[in-house]
Coordinates of C-alpha atoms in Angstrom, one line a residue:
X1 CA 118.9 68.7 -109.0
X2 CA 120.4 65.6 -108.4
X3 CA 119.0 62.0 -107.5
X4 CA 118.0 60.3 -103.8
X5 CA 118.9 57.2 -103.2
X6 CA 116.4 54.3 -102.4
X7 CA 116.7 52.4 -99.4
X8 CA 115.9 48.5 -99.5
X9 CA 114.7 46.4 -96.6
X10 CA 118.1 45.2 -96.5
X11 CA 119.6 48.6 -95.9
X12 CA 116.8 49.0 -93.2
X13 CA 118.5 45.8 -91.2
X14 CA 121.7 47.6 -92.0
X15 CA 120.8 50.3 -90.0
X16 CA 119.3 48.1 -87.2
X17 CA 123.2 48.1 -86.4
X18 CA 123.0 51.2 -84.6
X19 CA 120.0 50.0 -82.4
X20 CA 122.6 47.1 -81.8
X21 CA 125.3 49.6 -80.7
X22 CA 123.0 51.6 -78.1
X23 CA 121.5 48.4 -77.2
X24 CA 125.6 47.1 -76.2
X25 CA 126.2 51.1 -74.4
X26 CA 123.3 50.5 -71.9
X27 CA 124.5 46.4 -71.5
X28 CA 128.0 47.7 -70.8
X29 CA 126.8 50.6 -68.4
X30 CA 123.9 48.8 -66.5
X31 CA 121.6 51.7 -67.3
X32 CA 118.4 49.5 -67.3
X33 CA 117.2 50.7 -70.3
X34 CA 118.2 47.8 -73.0
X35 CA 114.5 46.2 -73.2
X36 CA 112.9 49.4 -73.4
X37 CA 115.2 50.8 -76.4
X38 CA 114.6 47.9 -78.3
X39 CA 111.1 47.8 -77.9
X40 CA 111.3 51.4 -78.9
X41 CA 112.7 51.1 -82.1
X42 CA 110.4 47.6 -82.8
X43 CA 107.7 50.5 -82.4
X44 CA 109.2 53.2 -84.4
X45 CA 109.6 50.4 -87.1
X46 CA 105.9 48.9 -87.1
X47 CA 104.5 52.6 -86.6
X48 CA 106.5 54.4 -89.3
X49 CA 106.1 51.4 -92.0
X50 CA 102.7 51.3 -91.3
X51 CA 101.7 54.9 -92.0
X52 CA 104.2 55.0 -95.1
X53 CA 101.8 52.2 -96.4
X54 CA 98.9 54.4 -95.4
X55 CA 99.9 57.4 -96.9
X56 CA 100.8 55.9 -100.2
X57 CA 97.2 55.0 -100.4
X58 CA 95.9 58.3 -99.6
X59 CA 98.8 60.2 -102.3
X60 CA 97.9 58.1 -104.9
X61 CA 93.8 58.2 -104.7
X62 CA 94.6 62.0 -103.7
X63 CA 90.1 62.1 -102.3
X64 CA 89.8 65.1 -100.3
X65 CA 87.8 62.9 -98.1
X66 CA 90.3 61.0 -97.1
X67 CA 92.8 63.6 -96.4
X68 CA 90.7 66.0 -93.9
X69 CA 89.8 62.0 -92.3
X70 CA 93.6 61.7 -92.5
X71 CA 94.1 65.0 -90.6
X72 CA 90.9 65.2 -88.2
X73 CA 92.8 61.7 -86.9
X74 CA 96.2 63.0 -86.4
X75 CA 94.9 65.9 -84.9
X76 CA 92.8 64.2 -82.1
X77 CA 96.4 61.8 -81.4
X78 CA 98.0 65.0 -80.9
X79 CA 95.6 66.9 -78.8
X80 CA 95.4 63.7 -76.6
X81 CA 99.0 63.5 -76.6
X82 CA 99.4 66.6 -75.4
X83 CA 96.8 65.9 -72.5
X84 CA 98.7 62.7 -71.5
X85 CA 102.2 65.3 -71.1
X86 CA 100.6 67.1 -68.4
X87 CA 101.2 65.9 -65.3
X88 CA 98.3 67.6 -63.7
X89 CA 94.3 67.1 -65.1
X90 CA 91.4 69.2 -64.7
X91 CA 87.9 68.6 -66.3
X92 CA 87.3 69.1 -69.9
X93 CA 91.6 69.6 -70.6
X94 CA 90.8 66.5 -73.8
X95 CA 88.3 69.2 -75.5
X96 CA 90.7 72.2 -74.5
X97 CA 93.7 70.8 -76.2
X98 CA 91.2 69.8 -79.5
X99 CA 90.0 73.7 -79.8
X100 CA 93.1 75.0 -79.4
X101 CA 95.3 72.5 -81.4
X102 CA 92.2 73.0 -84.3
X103 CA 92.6 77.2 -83.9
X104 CA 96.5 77.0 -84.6
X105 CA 96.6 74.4 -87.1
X106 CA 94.2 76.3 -89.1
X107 CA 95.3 79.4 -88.7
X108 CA 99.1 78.7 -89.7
X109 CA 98.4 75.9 -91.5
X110 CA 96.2 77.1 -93.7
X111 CA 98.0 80.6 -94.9
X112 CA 100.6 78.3 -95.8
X113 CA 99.0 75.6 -97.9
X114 CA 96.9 78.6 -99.6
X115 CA 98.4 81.8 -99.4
X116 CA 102.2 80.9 -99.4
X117 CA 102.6 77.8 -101.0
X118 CA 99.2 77.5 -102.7
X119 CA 98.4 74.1 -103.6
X120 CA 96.4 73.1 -105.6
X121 CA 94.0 71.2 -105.4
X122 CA 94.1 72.9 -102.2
X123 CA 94.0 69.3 -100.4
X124 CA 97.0 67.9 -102.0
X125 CA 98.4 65.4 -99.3
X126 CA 101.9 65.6 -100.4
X127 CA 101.8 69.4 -99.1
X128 CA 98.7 69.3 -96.2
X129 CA 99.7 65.9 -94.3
X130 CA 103.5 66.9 -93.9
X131 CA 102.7 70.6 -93.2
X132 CA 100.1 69.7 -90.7
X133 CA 101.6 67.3 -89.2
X134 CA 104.3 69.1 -88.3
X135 CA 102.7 71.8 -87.0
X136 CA 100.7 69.3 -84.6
X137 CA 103.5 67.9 -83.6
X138 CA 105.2 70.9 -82.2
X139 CA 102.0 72.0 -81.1
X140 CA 101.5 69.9 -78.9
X141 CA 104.9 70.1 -77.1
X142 CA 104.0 73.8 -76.9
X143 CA 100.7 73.3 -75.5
X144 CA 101.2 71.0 -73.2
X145 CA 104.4 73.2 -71.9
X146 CA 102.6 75.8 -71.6
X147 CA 99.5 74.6 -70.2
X148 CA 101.8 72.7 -67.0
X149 CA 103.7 75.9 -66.6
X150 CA 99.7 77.8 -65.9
X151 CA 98.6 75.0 -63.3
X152 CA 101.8 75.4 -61.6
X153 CA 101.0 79.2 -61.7
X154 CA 97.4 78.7 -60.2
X155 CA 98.8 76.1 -57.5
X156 CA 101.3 78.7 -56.1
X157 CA 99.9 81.5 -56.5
X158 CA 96.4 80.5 -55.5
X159 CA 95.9 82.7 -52.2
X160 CA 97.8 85.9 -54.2
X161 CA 95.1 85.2 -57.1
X162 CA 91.7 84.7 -54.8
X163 CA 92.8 87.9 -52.8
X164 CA 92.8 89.5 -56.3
X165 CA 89.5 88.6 -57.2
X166 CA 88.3 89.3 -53.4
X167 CA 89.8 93.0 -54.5
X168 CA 87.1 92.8 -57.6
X169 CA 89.7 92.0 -60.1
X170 CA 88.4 89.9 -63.1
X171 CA 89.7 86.7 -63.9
X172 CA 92.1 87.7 -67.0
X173 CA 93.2 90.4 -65.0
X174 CA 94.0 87.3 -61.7
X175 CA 95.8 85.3 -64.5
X176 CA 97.4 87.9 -66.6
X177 CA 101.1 87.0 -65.6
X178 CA 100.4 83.4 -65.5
X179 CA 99.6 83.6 -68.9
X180 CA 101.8 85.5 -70.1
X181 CA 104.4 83.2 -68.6
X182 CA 102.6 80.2 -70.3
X183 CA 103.1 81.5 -73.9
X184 CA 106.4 82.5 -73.0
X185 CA 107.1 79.0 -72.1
X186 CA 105.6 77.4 -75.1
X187 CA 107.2 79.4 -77.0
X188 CA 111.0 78.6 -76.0
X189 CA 111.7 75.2 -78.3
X190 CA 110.9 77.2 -81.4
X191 CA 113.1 80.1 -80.5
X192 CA 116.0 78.0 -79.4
X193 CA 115.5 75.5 -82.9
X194 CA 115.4 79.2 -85.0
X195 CA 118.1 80.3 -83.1
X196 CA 120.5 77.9 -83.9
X197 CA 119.1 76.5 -87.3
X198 CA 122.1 76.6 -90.1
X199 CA 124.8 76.7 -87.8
X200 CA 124.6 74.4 -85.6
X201 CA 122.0 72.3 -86.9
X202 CA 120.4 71.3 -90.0
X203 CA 116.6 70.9 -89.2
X204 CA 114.8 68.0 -90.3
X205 CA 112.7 68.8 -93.6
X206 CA 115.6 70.9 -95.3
X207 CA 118.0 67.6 -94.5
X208 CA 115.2 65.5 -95.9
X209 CA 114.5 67.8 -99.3
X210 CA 118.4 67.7 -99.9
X211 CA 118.6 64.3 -99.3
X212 CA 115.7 63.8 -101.6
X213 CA 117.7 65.8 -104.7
X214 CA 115.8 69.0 -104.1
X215 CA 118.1 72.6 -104.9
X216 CA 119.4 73.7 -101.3
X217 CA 117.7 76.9 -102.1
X218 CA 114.8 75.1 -101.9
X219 CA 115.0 73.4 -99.2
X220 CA 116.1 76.2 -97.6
X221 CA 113.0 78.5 -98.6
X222 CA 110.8 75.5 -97.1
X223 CA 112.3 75.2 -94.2
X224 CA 112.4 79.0 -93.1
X225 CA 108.5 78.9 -94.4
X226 CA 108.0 75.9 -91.6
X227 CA 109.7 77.5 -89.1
X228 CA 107.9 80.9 -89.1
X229 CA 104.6 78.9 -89.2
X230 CA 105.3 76.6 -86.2
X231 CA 106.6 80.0 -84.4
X232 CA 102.9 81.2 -85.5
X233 CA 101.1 78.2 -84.4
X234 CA 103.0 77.6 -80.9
X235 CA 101.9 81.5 -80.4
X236 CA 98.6 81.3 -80.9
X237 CA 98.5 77.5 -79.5
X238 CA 99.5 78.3 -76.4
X239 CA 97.5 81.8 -75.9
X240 CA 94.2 79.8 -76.6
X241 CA 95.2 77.1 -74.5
X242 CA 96.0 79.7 -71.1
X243 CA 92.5 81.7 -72.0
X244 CA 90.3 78.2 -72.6
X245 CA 91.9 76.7 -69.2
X246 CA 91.9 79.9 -67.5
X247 CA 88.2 79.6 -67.9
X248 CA 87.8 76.4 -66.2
X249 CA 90.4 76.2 -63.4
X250 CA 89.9 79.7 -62.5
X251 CA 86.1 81.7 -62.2
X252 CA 85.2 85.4 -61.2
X253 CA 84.2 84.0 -57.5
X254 CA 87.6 82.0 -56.9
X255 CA 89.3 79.0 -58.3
X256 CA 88.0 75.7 -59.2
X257 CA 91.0 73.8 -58.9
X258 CA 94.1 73.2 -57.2

């Protein structure tokens, strides 16, 4: 369609204007929060340059090797990430968060790389490293919301749940509602983002394609593909997450942790 327009480093120091203008907000309203906004976006600088310079290795060299490297990192960031949310620990949450964030990635990742956008070769990192990433991502803010919102179940309803299994009832059957509660909380920021996507906001990737000179259409068609799949992935994200830490905070002769 039509063309994008290429930022130079002097446009990126243009734009450090606006980190200038939040910077002067918190000054002018004592909020406490000047040093750590600026050291924010210093981060968000160094961090995003350095991974453009990284993938623009890995898209042009295009080895499959790299790319599942690539991914197998970003994932373990993510399912870490998503341990360092939760307010509350229990033993072995680290390999939880890896099994379930490696479950939903693949899952919804992979019908849409193969089956609905089918690229080929089927690694092609200009396709796999967005699409995952974006699914861990929002994973991971699923997961984690999800797994908080079961601990808290367990904590207060911990006598209601031993007297259940003292009644011989099994632990999914103890934990039923508090699961079900957990997926319905990690579920939530997708439903409000699909809710309101077009008419109150434009999401992220179909901004970026249009930006980039791709047909609305499009963009469009890619972002209602991404949404669907991070609905997909949150789903089954946060289900695994509730059954694998079911499983450890809670056995069939009582629960392990409070």
């Amino acid at each position: 369609m039509g063309h994008y327009i290429e930022l130079s480093l002097f446009d990126l120091a243009l734009a450090t204007l606006l980190i200038v203008i939040a910077s002067m907000v918190s000054l002018v309203l004592h909020l406490g929060i000047t040093s750590t906004l600026i050291l924010a976006a210093a981060r968000c600088g160094l961090q995003l340059g350095a991974i453009g310079l990284v993938l623009r290795q890995i898209f042009g060299m295009k080895n499959p090797v790299l790319v599942v490297s690539w991914l197998l990192l970003m994932l373990f960031f993510a399912a870490r990430e998503a341990t360092r949310r939760s307010k509350k620990r229990y033993q072995g949450i680290l390999l939880d968060s890896l099994l379930t964030m490696t479950a939903s990635s693949l899952i919804a990742g992979g019908l849409v790389t193969q089956v609905v956008i089918r690229s080929d070769p089927w690694y092609d990192p200009q396709y796999t490293i967005p699409i995952f990433g974006m699914i861990f991502g929002n994973s991971l803010n699923g997961i984690s919301l999800g797994l908080e919102r079961l601990m808290d179940y367990v904590r207060g309803r911990a006598q209601e749940i031993e007297l259940l299994l003292a009644f011989g009832a099994t632990r999914e059957e103890a934990l039923r509602e508090g699961a079900k509660m957990a997926v319905r909380t990690g579920m939530i920021p997708i439903i409000n983002n699909m809710t309101v996507a077009g008419i109150v906001s434009l999401p992220g990737m179909m901004t970026g394609q249009i930006i980039a000179g791709a047909s609305p259409i499009q963009a469009v068609s890619y972002q209602i593909v991404i949404m669907f799949m991070i609905a997909a992935s949150n789903a089954i994200g946060t289900m695994t997450i509730s059954r694998l830490a079911g499983r450890r905070l809670v056995t069939n002769l009582g629960i392990q942790w409070i």
